[in-house]
Short mmCIF file of C-alpha atoms in Angstrom, two decimals:
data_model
loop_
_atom_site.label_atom_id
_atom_site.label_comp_id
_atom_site.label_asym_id
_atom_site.label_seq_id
_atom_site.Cartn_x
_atom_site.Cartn_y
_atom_site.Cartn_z
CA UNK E 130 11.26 13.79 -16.78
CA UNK E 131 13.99 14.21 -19.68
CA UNK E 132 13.88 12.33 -22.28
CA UNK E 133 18.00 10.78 -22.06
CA UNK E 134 19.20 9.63 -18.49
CA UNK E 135 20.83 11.85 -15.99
CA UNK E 136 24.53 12.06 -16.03
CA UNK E 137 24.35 10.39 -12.84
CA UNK E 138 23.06 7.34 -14.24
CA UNK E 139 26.67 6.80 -15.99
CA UNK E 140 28.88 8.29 -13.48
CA UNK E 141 27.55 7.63 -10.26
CA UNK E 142 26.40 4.46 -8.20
CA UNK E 143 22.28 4.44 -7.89
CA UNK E 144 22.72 5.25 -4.47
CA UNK E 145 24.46 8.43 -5.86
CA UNK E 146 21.78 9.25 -7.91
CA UNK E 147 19.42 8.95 -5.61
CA UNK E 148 20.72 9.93 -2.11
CA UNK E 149 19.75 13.56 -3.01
CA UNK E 150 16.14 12.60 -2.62
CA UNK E 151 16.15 10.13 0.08
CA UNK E 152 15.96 12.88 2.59
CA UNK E 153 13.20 14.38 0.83
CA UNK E 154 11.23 11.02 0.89
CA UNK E 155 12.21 10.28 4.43
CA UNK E 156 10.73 13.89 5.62
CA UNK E 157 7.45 13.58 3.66
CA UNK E 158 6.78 10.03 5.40
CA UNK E 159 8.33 11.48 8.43
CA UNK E 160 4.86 13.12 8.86
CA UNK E 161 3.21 10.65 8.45
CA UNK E 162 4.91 8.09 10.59
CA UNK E 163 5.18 10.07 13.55
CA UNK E 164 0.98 10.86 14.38
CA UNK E 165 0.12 7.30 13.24
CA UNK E 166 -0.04 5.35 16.35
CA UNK E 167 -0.99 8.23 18.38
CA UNK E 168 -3.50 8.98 16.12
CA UNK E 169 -5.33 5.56 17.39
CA UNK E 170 -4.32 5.94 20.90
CA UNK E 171 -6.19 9.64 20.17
CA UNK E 172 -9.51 8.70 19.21
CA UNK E 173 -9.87 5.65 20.95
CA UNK E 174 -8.69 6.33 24.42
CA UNK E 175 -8.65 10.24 24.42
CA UNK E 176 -11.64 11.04 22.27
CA UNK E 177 -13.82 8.00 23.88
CA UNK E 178 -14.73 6.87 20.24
CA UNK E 179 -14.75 2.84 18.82
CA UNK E 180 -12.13 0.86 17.14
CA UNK E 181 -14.11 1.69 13.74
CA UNK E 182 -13.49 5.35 14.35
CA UNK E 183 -9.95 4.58 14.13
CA UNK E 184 -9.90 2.47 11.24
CA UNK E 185 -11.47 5.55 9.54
CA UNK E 186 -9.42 8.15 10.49
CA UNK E 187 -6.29 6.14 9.49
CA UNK E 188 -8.24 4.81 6.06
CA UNK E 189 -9.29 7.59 5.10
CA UNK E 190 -5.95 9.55 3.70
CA UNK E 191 -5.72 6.35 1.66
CA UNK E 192 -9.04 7.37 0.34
CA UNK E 193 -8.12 10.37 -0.53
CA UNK E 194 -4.70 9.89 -1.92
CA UNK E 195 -6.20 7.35 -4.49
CA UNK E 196 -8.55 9.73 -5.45
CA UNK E 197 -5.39 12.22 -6.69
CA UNK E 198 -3.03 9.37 -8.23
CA UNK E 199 -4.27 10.23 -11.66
CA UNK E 200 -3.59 13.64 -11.18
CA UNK E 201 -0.35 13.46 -9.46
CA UNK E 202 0.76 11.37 -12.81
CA UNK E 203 -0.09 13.30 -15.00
CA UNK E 204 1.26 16.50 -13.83
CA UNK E 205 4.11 14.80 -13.03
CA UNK E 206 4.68 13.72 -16.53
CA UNK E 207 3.89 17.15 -18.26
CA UNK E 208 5.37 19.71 -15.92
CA UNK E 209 8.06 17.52 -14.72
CA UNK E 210 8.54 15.26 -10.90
CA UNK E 211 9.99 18.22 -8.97
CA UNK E 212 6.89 20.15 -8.79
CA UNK E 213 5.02 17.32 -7.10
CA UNK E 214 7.36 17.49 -4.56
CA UNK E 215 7.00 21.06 -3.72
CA UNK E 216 3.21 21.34 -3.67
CA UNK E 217 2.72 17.84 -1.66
CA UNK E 218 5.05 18.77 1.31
CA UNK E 219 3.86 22.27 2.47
CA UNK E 220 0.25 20.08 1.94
CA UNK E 221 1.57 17.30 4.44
CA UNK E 222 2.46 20.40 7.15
CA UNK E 223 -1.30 22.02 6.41
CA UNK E 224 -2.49 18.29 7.55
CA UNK E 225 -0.16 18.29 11.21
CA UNK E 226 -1.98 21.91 11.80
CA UNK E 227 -5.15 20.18 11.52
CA UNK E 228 -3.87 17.80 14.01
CA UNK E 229 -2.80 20.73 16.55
CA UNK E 230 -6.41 22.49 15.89
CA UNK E 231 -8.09 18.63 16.55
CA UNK E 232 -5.91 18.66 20.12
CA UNK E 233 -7.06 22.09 21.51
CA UNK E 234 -10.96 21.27 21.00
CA UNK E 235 -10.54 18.01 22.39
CA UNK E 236 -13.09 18.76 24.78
CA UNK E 237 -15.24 18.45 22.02
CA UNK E 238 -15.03 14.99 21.15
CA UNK E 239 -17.09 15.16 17.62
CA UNK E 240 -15.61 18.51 16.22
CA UNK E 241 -11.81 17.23 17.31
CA UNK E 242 -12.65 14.32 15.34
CA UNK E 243 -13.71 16.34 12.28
CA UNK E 244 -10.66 18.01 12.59
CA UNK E 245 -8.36 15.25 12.81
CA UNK E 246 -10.13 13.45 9.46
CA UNK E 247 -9.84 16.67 7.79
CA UNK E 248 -6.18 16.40 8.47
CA UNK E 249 -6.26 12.99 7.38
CA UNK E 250 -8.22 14.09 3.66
CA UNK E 251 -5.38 16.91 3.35
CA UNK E 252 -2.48 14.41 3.76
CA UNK E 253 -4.20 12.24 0.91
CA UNK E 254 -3.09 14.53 -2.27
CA UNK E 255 -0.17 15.38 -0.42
CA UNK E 256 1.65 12.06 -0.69
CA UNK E 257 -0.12 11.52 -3.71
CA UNK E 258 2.39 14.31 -4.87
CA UNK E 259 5.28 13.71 -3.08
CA UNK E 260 5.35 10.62 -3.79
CA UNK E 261 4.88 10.22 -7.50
CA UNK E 262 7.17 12.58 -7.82
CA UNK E 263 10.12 11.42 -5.79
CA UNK E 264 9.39 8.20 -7.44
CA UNK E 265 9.46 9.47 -10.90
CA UNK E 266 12.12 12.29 -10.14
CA UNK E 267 14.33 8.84 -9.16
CA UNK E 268 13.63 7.14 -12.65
CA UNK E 269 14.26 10.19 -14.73
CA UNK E 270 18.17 10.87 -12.55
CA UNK E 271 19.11 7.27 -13.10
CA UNK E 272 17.00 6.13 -16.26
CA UNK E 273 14.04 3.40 -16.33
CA UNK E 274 16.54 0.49 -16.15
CA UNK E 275 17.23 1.42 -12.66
CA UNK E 276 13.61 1.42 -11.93
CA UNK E 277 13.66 -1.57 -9.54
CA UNK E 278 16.77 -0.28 -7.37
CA UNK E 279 15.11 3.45 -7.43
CA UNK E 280 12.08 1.68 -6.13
CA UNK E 281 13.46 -0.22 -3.87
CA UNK E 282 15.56 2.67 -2.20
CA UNK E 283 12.22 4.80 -2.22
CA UNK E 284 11.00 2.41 -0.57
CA UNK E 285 13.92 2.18 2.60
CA UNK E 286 13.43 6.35 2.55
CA UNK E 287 9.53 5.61 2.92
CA UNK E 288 9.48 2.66 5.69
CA UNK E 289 12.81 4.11 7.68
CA UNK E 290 10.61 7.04 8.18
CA UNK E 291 8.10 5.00 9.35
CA UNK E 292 9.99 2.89 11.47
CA UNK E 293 11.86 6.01 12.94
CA UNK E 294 8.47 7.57 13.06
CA UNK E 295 5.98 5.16 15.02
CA UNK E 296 8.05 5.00 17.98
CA UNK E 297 9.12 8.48 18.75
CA UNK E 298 5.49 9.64 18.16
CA UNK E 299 4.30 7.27 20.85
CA UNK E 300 7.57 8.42 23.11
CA UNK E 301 6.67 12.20 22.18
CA UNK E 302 2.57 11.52 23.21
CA UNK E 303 3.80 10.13 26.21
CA UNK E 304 5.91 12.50 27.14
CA UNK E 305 4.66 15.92 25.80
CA UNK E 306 1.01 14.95 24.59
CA UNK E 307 -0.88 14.66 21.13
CA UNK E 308 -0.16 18.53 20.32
CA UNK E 309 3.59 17.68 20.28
CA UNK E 310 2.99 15.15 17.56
CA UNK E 311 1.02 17.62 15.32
CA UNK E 312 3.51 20.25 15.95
CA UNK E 313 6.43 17.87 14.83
CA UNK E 314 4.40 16.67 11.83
CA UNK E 315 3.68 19.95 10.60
CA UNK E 316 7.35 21.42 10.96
CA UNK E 317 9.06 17.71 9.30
CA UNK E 318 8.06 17.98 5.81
CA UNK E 319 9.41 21.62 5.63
CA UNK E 320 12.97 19.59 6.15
CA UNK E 321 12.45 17.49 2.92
CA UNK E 322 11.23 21.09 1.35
CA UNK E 323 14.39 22.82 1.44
CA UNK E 324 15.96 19.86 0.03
CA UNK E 325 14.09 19.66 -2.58
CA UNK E 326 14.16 23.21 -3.71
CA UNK E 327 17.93 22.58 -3.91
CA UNK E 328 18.28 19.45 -6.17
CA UNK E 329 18.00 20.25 -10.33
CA UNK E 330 14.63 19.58 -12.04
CA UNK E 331 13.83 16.88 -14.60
CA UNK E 332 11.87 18.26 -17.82
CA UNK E 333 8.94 16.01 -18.36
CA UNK E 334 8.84 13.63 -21.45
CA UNK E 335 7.35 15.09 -24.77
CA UNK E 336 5.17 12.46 -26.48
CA UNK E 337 1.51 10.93 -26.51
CA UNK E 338 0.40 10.03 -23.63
CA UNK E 339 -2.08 7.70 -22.31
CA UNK E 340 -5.57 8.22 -20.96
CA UNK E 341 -5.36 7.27 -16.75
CA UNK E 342 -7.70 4.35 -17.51
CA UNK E 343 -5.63 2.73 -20.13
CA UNK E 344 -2.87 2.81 -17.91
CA UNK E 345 -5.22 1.35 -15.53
CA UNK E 346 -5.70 -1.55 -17.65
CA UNK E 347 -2.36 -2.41 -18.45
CA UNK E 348 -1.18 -2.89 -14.90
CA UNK E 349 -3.88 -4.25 -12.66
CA UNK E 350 -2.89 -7.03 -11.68
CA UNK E 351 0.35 -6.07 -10.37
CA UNK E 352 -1.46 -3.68 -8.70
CA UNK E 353 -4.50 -6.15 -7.10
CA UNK E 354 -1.39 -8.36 -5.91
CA UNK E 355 0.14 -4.80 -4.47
CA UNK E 356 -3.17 -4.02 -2.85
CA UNK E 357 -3.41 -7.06 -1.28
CA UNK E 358 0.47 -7.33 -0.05
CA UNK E 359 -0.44 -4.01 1.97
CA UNK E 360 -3.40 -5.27 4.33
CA UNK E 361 -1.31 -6.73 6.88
CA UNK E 362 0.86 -3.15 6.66
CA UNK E 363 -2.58 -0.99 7.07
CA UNK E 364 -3.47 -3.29 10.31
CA UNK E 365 -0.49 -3.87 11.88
CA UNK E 366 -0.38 0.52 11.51
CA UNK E 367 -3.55 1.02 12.20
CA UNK E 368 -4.30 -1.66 15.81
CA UNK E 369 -0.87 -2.81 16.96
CA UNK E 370 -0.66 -0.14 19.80
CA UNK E 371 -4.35 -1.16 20.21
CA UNK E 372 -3.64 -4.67 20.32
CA UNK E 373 -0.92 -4.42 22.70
CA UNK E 374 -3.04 -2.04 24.71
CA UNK E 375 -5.38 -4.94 25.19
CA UNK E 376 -3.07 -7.41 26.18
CA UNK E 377 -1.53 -5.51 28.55
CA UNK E 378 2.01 -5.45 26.75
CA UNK E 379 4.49 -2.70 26.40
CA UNK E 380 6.72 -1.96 23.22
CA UNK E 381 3.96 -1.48 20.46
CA UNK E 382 6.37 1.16 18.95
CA UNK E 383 9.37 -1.65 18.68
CA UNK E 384 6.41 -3.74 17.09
CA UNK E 385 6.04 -0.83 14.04
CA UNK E 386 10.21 -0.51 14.38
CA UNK E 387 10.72 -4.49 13.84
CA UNK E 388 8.29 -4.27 10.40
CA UNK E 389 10.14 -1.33 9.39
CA UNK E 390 13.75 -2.98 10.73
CA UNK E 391 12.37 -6.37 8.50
CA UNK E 392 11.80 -4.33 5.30
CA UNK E 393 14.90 -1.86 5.27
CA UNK E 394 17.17 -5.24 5.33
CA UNK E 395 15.41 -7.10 2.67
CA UNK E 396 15.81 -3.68 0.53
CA UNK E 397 19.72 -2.64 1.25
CA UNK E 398 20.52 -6.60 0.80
CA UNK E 399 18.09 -8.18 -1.84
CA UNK E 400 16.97 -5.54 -3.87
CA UNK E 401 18.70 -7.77 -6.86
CA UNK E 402 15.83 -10.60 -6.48
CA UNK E 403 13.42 -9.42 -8.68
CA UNK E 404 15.44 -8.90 -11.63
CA UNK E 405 17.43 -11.94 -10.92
CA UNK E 406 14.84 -14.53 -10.58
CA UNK E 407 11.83 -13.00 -11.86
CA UNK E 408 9.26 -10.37 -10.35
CA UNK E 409 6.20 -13.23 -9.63
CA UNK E 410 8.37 -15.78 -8.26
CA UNK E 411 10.26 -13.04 -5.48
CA UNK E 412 6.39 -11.63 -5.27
CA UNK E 413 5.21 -14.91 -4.23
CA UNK E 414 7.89 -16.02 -1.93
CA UNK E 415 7.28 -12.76 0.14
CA UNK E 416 3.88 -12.84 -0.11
CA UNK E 417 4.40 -16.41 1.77
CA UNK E 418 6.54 -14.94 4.31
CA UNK E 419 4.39 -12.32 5.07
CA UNK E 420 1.37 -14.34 5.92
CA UNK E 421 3.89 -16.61 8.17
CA UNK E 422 4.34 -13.33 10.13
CA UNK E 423 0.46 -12.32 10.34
CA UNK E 424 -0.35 -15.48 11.86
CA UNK E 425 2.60 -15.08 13.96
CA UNK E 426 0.82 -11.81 15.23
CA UNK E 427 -2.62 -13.67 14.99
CA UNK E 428 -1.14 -16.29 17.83
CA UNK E 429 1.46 -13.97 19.77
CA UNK E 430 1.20 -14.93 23.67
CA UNK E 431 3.54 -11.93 24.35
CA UNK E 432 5.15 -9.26 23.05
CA UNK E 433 8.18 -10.81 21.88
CA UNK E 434 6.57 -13.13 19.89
CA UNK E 435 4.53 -10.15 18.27
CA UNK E 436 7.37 -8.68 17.28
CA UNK E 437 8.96 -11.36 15.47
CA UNK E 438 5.51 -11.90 13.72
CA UNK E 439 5.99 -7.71 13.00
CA UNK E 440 9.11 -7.99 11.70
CA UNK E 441 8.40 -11.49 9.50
CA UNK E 442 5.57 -9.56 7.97
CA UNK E 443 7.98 -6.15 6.81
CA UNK E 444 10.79 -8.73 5.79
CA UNK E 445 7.57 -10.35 3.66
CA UNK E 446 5.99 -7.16 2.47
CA UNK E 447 9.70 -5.72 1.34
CA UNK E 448 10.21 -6.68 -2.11
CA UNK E 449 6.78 -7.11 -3.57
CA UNK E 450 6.64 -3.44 -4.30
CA UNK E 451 9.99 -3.40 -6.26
CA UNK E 452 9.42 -6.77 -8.00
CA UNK E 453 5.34 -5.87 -8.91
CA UNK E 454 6.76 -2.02 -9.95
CA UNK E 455 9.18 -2.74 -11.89
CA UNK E 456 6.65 -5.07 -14.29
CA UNK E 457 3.82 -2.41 -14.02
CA UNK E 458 6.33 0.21 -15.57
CA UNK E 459 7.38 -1.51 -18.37
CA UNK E 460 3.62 -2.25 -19.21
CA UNK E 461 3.59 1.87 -20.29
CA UNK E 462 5.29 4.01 -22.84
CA UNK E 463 7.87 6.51 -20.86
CA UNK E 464 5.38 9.46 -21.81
CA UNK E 465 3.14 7.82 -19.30
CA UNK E 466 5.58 6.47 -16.61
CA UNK E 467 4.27 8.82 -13.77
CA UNK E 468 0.65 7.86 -14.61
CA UNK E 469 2.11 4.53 -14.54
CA UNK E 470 3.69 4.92 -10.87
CA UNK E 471 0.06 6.69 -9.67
CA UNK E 472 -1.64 3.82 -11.09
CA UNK E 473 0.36 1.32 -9.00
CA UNK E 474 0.65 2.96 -6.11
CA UNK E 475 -3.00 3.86 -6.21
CA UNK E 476 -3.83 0.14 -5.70
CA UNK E 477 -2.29 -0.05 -2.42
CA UNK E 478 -3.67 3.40 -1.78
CA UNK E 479 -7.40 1.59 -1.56
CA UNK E 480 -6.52 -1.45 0.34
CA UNK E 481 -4.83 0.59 2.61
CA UNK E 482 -7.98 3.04 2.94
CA UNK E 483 -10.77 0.17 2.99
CA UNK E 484 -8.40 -2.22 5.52
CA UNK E 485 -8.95 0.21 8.21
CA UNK E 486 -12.38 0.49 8.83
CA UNK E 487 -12.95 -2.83 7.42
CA UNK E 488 -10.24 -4.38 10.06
CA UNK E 489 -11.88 -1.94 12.35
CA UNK E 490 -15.58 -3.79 12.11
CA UNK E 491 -13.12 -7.15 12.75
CA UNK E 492 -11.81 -5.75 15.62
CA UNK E 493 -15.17 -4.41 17.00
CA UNK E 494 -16.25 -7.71 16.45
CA UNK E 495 -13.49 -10.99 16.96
CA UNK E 496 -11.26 -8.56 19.22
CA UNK E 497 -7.73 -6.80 18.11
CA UNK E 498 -5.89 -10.03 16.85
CA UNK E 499 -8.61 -11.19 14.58
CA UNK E 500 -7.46 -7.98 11.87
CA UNK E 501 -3.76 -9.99 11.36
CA UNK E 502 -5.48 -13.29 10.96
CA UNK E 503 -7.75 -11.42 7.84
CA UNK E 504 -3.98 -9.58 7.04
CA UNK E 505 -2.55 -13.47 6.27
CA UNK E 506 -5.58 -14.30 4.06
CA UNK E 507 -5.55 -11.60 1.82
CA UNK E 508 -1.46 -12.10 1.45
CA UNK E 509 -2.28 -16.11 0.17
CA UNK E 510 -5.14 -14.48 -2.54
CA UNK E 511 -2.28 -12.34 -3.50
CA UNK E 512 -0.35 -15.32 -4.32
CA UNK E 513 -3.33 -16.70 -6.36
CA UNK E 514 -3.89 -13.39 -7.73
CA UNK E 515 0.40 -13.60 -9.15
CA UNK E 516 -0.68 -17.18 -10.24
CA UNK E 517 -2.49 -15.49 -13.46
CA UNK E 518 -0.09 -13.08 -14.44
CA UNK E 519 1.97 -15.63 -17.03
CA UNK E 520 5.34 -13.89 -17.83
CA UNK E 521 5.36 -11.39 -15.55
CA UNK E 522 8.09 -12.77 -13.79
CA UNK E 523 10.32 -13.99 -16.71
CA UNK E 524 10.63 -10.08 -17.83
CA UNK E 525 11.61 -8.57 -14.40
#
């Protein structure tokens, strides 16, 4: 990142500054909104195998992308945010490749599997890269006092995608099969790539920087109360089409569209919120909403209901990235702000990985609905969790 802010920052509206990248965002999570409920709809009705066999193949990429945060920072901050763009999305198209090699042994339920969790590890780095840089690539073209807005429109790049995603994957499966899927989410992120290659690079920041587990230290418990916020995400992803499966219901795509729908409007109309009343209190307040819409899922008697309790739970989950980011960032020195963003991020990164097959033993167990019923509990420890961070609000 350079070390002065982008002539955008003064001339331009954020949205200027960063509407270069939002395609490039919206194509990397493109790829990985479009396999994800087919993915479960794969392995557990196509493959034969059990509900915990999907909560690991969707966990797992979590898994893996934690395990590269660190990385992603760092090379981010030394060689600059572009480059983790351009190795992470020709990474995201090896992982749709592994899909379409998964699909032709299907016949062979335990190598197809092994395949499609391959696919799964690959797709870990590779938002692990895309992401942290995108993020920081944002931050350096409009400088760190726009980090909540960059953030926040991230963030409507990331979850459009998703919401765009989830239901034309399921329409595609239907329609073409599982191989159409991997085909599309190997060919998406090469979209984002050509963008990329055309916007200009950001030099990273000369200066000290600090080790990964300082960083670590300095913004935990934005990130635990991150973490936490994205349970009810990782379930509602990972059993929704399950869940509706089970109950007989139709729409499970809309249910993915109406989180997405939920957190896109929150973001293009209260992105302000954290700065103006404080990162906890906006944290909190969400955090509340959210767990209204879990148990909303929890209880649903149809499918409409469900998808109000989908959509209360993106409208909920919307701004505690922004208003939690923007605190953990200020926590570093701007030598280390990419390390800073990995950290973060990271944090959701594991509860997303260890909600799946965690939700997936639930499910096993207490049935499909049970896993948005443990989604609402972890958003009200979240809320403790804020209640210890002291001024973290009054500097957002």
């Amino acid at each position: 990142m350079t070390t002065t802010a982008h002539p955008a920052t003064t001339s331009c509206t954020a949205l200027a500054g960063i509407g270069p990248l939002f395609p490039v965002v919206f194509c990397g999570y493109l790829a990985l909104g479009l396999p994800l409920p087919a993915l479960a709809l794969q392995v557990h009705d196509r493959l034969g195998f059990s509900a915990v066999a999907v909560g690991w193949v969707v966990g797992i990429q979590s898994l893996a992308t934690v395990l590269t945060r660190g990385f992603a920072g760092r090379l981010t901050d030394t060689r600059g945010p572009k480059l983790g763009a351009l190795l992470g999305l020709p990474l995201a198209a090896v992982a749709g490749l592994l899909y379409l090699a998964s699909e032709a042994v299907a016949g062979r339920p335990g190598l197809s599997l092994a395949l499609l969790l391959a696919g799964r590890l690959a797709l870990g780095p590779a938002e692990s890269l895309f992401l942290t840089g995108t993020m920081a690539w944002g931050i350096a073209r409009l400088g760190p006092a726009r980090t909540g807005r960059v953030m926040a429109w991230q963030g409507i790049g990331i979850f459009g995608a998703l919401a765009v995603g989830a239901p034309l994957g399921l329409a595609v499966m239907e329609r073409y099969g599982f191989a159409a899927v991997a085909a599309a989410a190997a060919l998406v992120p090469f979209l984002g790539l050509l963008v990329a290659l055309a916007i200009a690079p950001e030099a990273g920041i000369p200066g000290q920087r600090l080790p990964f587990r300082r960083v670590i230290a300095l913004i935990w418990r934005q990130g635990v109360g991150l973490g936490l916020a994205g349970v009810p995400f990782a379930a509602l992803a990972a059993f929704v089409s399950l869940d509706y499966a089970a109950h007989g219901w139709t729409g499970a795509g809309l249910a993915l569209s109406g989180f997405g729908a939920g957190y896109i409007a929150m973001r293009v109309f209260f992105a302000h919120w954290p700065d103006r009343f404080g990162g906890a209190r906006v944290a909190a307040a969400s955090l509340a909403v959210e767990a209204i819409g879990q148990a909303v899922l929890w209880a649903a008697p149809n499918a409409g209901v469900a998808l109000v309790g989908a959509s209360l739970t993106g409208i909920g989950f919307s701004l505690v990235f922004p208003a939690l980011g923007v605190e953990a960032t200020r926590r570093v020195p701007p030598q280390s702000r990419g390390l800073a963003v990995g950290g973060f991020v990271a944090f959701l990164d594991l509860a997303i990985g260890l909600t799946g097959p965690l939700a997936g033993f639930l499910a096993a167990g207490f049935g499909f609905p049970s896993v948005f019923l443990a989604g609402g509990a972890a958003c009200l420890l979240a809320i403790l969790t804020l209640v210890g961070q002291g001024g973290a609000g009054r500097q957002g």
